[in-house]
Short mmCIF file of C-alpha atoms in Angstrom, two decimals:
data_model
loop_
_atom_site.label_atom_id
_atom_site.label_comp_id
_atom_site.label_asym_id
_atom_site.label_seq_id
_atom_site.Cartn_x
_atom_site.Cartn_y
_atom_site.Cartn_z
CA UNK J 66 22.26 -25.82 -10.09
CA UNK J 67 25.50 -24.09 -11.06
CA UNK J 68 23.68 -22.34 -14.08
CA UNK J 69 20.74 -21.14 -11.52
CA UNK J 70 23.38 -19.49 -8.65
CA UNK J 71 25.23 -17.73 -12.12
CA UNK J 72 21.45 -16.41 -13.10
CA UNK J 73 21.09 -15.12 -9.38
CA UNK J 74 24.22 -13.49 -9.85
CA UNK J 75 24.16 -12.37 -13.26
CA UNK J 76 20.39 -11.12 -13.66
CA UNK J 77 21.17 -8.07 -10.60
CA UNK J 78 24.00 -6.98 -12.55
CA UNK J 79 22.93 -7.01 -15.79
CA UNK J 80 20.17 -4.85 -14.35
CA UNK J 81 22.30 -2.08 -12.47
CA UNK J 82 23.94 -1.65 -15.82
CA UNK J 83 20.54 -1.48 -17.86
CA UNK J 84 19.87 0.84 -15.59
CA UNK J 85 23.27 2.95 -16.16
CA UNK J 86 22.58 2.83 -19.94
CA UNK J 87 19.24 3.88 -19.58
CA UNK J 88 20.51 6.48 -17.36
CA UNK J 89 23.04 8.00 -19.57
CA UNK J 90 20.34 7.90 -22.56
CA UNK J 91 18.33 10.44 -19.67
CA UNK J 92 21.28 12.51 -19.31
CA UNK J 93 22.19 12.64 -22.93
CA UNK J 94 18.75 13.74 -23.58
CA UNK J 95 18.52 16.06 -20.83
CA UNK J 96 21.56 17.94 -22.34
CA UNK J 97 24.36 16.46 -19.73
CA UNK J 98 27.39 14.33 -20.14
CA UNK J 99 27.37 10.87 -19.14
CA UNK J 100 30.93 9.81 -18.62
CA UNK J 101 31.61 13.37 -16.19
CA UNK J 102 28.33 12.52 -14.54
CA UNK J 103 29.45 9.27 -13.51
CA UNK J 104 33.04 10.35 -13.29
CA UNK J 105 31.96 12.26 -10.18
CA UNK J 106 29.44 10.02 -8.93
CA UNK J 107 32.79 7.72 -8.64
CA UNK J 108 34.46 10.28 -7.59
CA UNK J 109 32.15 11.37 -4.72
CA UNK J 110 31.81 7.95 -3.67
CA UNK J 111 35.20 6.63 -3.44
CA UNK J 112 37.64 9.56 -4.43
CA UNK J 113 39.40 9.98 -1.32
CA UNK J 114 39.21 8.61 2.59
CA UNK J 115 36.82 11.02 3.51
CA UNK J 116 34.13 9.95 0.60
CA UNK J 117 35.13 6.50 1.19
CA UNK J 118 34.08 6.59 4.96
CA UNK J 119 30.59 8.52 3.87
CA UNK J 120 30.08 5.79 1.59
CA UNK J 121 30.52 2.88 4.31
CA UNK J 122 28.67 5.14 6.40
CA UNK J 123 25.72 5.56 4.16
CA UNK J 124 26.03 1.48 3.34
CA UNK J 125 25.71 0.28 6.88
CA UNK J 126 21.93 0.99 7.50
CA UNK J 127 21.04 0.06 3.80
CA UNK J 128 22.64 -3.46 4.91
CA UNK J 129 20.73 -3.53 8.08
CA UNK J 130 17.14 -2.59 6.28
CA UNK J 131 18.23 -4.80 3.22
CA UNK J 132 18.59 -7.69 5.57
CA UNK J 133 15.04 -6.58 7.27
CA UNK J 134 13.22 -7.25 3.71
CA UNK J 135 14.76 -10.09 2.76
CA UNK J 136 14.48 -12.13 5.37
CA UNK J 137 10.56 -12.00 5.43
CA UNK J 138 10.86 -12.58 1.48
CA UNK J 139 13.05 -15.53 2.10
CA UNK J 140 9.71 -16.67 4.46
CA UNK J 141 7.18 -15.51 2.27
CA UNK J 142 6.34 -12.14 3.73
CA UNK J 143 6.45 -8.57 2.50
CA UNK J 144 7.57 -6.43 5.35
CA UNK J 145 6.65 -3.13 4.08
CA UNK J 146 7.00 -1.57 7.79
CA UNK J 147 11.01 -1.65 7.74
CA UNK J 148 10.92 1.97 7.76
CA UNK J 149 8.43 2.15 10.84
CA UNK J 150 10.20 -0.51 12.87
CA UNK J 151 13.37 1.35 12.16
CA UNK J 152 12.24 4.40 13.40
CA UNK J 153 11.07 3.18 17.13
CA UNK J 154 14.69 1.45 17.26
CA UNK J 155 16.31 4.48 16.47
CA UNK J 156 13.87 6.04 19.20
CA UNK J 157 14.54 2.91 21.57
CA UNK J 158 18.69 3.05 21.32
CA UNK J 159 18.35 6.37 21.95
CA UNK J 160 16.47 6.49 25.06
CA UNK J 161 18.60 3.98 26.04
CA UNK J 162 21.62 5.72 25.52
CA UNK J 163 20.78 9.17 27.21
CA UNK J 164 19.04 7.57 30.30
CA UNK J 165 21.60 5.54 31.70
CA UNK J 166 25.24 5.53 32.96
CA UNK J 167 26.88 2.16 32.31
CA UNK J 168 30.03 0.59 31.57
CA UNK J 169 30.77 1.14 27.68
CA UNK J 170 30.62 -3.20 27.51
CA UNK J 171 26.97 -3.33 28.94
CA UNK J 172 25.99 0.26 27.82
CA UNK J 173 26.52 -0.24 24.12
CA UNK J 174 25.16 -4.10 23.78
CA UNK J 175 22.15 -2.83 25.60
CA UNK J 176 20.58 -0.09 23.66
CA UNK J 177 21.54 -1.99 20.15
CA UNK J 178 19.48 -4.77 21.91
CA UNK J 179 16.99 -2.72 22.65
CA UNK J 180 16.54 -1.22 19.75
CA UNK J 181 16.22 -4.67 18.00
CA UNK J 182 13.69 -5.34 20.80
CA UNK J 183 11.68 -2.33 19.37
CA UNK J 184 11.86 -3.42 16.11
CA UNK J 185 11.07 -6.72 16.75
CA UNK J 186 7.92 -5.59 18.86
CA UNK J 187 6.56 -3.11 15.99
CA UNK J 188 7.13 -6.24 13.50
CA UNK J 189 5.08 -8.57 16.25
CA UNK J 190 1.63 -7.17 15.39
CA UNK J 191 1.52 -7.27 11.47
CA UNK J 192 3.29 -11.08 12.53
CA UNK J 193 -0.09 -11.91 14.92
CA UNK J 194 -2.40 -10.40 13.07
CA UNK J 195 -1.25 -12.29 9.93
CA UNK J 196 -1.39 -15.59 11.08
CA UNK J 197 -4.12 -15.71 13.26
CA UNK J 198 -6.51 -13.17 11.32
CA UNK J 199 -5.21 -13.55 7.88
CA UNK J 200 -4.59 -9.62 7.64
CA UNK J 201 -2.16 -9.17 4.62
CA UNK J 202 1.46 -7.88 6.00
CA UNK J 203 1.77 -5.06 3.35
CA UNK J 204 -1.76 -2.89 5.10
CA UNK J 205 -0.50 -3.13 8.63
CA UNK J 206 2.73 -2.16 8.21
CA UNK J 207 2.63 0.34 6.16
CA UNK J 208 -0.41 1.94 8.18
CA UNK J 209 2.13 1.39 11.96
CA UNK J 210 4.96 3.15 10.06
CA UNK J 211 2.81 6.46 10.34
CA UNK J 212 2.09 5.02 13.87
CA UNK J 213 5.75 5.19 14.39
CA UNK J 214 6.64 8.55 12.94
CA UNK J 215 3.96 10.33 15.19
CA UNK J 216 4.76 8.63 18.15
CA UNK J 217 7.78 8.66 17.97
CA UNK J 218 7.72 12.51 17.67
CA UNK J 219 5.16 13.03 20.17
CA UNK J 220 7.72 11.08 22.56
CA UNK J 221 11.02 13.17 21.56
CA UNK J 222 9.02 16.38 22.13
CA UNK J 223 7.03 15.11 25.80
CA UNK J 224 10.24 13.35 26.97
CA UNK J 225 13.81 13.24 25.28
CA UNK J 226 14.11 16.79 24.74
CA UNK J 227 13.86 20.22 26.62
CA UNK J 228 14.04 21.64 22.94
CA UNK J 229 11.33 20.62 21.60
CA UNK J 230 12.57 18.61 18.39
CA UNK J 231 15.80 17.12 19.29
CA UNK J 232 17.20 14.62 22.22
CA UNK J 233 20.18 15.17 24.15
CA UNK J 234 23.45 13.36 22.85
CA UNK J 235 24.06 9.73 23.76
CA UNK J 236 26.38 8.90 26.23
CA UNK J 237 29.95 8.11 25.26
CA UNK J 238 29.43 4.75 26.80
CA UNK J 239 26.46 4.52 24.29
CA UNK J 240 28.37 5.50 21.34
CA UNK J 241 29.44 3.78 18.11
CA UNK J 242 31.42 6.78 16.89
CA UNK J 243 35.07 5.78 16.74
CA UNK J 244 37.83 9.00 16.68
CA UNK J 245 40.21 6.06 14.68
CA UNK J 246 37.54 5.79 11.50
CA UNK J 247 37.08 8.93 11.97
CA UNK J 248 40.76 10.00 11.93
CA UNK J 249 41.95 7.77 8.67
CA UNK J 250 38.99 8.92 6.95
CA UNK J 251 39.27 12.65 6.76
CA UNK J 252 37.17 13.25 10.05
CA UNK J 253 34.04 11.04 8.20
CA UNK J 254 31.14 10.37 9.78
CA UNK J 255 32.11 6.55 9.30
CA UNK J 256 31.30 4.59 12.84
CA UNK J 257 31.60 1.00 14.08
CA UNK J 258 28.23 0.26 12.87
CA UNK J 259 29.17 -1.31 9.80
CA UNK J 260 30.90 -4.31 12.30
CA UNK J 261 27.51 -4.93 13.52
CA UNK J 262 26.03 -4.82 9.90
CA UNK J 263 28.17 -7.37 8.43
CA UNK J 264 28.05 -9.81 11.25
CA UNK J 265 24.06 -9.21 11.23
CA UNK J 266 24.52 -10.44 6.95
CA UNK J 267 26.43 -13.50 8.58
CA UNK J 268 23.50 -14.39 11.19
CA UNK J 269 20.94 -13.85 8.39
CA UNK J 270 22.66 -16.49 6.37
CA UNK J 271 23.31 -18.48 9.17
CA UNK J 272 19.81 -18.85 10.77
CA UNK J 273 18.50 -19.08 7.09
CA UNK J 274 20.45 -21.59 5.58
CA UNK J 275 22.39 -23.63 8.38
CA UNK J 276 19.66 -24.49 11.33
CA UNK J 277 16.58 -26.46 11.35
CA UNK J 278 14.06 -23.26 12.17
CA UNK J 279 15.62 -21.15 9.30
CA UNK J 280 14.77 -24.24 7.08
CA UNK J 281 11.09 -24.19 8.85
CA UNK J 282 10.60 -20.56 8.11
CA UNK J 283 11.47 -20.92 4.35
CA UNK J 284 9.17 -23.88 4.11
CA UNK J 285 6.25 -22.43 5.63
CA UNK J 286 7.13 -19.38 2.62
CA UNK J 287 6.95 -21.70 -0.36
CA UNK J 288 4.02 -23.60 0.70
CA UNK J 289 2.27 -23.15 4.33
CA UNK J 290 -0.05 -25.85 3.69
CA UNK J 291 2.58 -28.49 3.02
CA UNK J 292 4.71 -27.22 5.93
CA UNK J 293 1.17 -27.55 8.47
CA UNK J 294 1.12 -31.27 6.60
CA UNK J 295 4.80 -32.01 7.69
CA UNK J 296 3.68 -31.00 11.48
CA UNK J 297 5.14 -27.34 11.31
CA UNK J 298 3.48 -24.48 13.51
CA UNK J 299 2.95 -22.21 10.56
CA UNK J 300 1.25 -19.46 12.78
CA UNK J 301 4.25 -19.42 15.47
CA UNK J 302 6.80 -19.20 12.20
CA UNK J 303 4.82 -16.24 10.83
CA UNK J 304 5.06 -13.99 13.54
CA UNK J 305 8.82 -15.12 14.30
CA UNK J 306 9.71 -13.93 10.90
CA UNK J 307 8.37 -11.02 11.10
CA UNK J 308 9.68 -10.20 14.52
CA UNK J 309 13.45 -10.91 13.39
CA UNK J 310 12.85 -9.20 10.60
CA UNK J 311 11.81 -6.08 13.09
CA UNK J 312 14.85 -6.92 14.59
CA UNK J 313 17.06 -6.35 12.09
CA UNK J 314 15.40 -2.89 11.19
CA UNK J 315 15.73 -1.76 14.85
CA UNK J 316 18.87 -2.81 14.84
CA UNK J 317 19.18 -0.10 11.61
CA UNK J 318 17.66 2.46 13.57
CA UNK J 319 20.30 2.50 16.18
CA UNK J 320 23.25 2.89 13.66
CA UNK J 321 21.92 6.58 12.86
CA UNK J 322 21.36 6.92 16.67
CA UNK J 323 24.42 5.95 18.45
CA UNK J 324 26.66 6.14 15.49
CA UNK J 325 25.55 8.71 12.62
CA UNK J 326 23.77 11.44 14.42
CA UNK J 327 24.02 10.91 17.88
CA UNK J 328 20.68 11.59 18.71
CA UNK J 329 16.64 11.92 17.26
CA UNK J 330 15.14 14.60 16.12
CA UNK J 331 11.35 15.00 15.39
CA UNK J 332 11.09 14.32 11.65
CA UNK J 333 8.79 15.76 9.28
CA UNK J 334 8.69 12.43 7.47
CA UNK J 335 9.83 9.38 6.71
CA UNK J 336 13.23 8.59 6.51
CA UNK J 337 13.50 6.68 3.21
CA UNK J 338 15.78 4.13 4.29
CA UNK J 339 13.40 1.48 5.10
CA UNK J 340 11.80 1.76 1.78
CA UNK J 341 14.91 1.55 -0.19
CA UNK J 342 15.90 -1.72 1.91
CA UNK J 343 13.33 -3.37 -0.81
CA UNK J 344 15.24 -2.13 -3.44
CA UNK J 345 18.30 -3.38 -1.83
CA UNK J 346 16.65 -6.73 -0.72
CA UNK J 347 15.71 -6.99 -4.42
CA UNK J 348 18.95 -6.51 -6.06
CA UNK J 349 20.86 -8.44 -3.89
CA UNK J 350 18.34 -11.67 -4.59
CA UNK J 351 17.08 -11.75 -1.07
CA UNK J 352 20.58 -13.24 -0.19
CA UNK J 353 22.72 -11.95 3.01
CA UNK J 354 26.31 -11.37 0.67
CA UNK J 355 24.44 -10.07 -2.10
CA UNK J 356 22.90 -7.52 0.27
CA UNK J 357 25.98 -6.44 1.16
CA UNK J 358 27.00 -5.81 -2.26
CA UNK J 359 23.55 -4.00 -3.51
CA UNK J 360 23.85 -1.74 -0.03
CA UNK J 361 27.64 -0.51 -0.97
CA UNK J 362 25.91 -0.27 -4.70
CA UNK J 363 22.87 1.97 -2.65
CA UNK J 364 25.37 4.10 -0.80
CA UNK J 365 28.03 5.26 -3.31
CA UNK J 366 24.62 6.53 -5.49
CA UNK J 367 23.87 8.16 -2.37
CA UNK J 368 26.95 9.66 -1.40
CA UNK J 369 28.25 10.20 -4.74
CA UNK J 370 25.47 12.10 -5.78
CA UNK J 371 25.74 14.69 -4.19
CA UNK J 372 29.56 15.48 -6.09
CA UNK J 373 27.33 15.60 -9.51
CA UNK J 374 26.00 19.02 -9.37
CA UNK J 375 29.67 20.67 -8.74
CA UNK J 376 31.63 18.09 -10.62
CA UNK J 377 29.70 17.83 -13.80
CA UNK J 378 26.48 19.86 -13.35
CA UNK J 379 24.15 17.27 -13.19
CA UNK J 380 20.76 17.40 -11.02
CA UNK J 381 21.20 15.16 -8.12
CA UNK J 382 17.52 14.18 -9.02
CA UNK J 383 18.70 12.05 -12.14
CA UNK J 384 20.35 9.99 -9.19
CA UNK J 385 17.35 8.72 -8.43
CA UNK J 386 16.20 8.00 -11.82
CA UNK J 387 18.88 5.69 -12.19
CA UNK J 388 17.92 3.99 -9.23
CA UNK J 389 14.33 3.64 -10.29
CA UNK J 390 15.71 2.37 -13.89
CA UNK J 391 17.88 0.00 -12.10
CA UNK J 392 14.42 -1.03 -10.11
CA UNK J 393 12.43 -1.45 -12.90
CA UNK J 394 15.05 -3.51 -14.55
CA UNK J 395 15.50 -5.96 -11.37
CA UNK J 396 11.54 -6.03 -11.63
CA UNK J 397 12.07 -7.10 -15.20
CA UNK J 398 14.06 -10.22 -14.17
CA UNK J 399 12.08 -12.48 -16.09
CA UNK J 400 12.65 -10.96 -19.51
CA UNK J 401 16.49 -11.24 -18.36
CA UNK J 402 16.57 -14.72 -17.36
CA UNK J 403 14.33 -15.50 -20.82
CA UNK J 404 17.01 -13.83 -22.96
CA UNK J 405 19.82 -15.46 -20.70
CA UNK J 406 18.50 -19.18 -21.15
CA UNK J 407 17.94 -17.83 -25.22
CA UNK J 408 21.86 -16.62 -25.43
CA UNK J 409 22.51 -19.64 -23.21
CA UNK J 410 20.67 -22.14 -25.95
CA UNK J 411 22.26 -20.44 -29.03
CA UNK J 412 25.75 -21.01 -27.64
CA UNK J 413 25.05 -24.72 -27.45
#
């Protein structure tokens, strides 16, 4: 047991650094320095308050959308519509926020609930559809994501804004921007969000691994007809899954409404961040700390990416590269774990 938890922790990291190598090989080749390129990638990602906030800042939907794909792994689901789901939240807290005058104690808690609502709602579908229909996860979700984006656009344009492409501000009472953050971080964009984030990990790990329905959603994931044997409701734990795991990607969305930006826009496509939540979910094993570790991992490449081009004239696009390496190395966990339990052997 203790051998398998230092594999889940072990495998991920050996990976990110496979990837690093394999990223400095594509620099070296490419005619760049390694150690300045990630001398300012650290840099740019935790060199002084400001890129410190930008960095939390940058972390706190990654956890959210991490969290999203995981937990309908963890139940034996691929929730490729993270992105979609995050989109009508963002759309949701921000209708929310505009449209009302409220107390800042009811104001806030309602549009983050209603933009986990949202979420939870776009993730209901693929969830029915699924169990009663047998209609793989991965087509439905990925086909409502462009459901969301147009919608969502043709909404913004017919009824959040006079503009055209952009809403009106939230209210104050709406807000998660803090002036504090913002003040010991070099006037950041760093918001309360990343509160909500971590205590989101916490109820992931909770529900997951400390009641009797997160234990009933991971059975029915390893083995649906055992779990219909033992007198489960495999349909009703489907579609549950999949709408908490909505949830937590609405909940995402809000965090660039009410805290980030403010407001939505009309977007010419997606925004990426559901889409790298797999890559987060995958190097942080699916688990609700790890997450948070693989999201601060996910937002310092972010954020200190963009430092590269000025600080050591690297192309922000080798960034990504490195990200895909590290990707294709978490992919490759098996040939870790088979050299592991071969180093592992030889030492005995």
């Amino acid at each position: 047991m203790r051998s398998n938890r230092l594999q889940q922790f072990l495998i991920p990291l050996l990976a990110v650094l496979l990837g690093m190598i394999a990223g400095s090989v594509v620099m070296l080749a490419s005619g760049y320095n390694p150690v300045a390129g990630f001398g300012s990638l650290i840099y740019g990602a935790f060199g002084d308050a400001y890129y410190i906030g930008e960095t939390i800042r940058q972390t706190t939907p990654y956890i959210l959308t991490g969290l999203a794909v995981a937990f309908a792994f963890r139940t034996g689901l691929f929730n490729i519509g993270v992105e979609g789901q995050l989109i009508v939240g963002w759309l949701a807290a921000v209708w929310v926020g505009v449209s009302f005058d409220l107390p800042k104690i009811i104001h806030l808690p309602l549009a983050i609930l209603a933009a986990a609502l949202a979420g939870a709602l776009w993730g209901l579908l693929p969830g029915v559809l699924k169990a009663y229909v047998k209609v793989h996860e991965v087509i439905i979700t990925i086909m409502m994501n462009y459901i969301a984006l147009h919608v969502t656009n043709a909404i913004i344009r017919s009824v959040l804004s006079d503009e055209g492409f952009k809403s009106d501000p939230v209210k104050e009472s709406a807000s998660l921007q803090s002036e504090f953050l913002e003040s010991i971080t070099y006037h950041s964009t760093m918001h309360y969000g990343i509160l909500i984030a971590i205590a989101a990990a916490f109820v992931m790990w909770f529900l997951l691994e400390r009641t009797t329905k997160g234990f009933e959603l991971r059975a029915v994931g390893f083995n649906q007809h055992a779990s219909q044997y033992a007198g489960m409701n495999v349909r009703a734990n489907i579609i549950l899954a999949m709408v908490i795991s909505g949830a937590f990607a609405g909940v995402a969305g809000a965090m660039e409404g009410l805290g980030t930006f403010g407001n939505i826009s009309t977007k010419a496509g997606f925004t990426g961040l559901g889409f790298d939540g797999i890559a987060v979910a995958l190097i942080g094993g699916n688990n609700a700390f790890g997450i948070l570790l693989s999201a601060l991992l996910f937002g310092a490449l972010k954020v200190g990416s963009l430092e590269m081009p000025s600080g050591a004239g690297v192309p922000t696009e080798l960034v990504d590269i490195i990200i895909a390496l590290i990707i294709f190395f978490v992919a490759c966990s098996y040939m870790i774990r088979w050299l592991l339990s071969r180093w592992q052997k030889g030492a005995e």
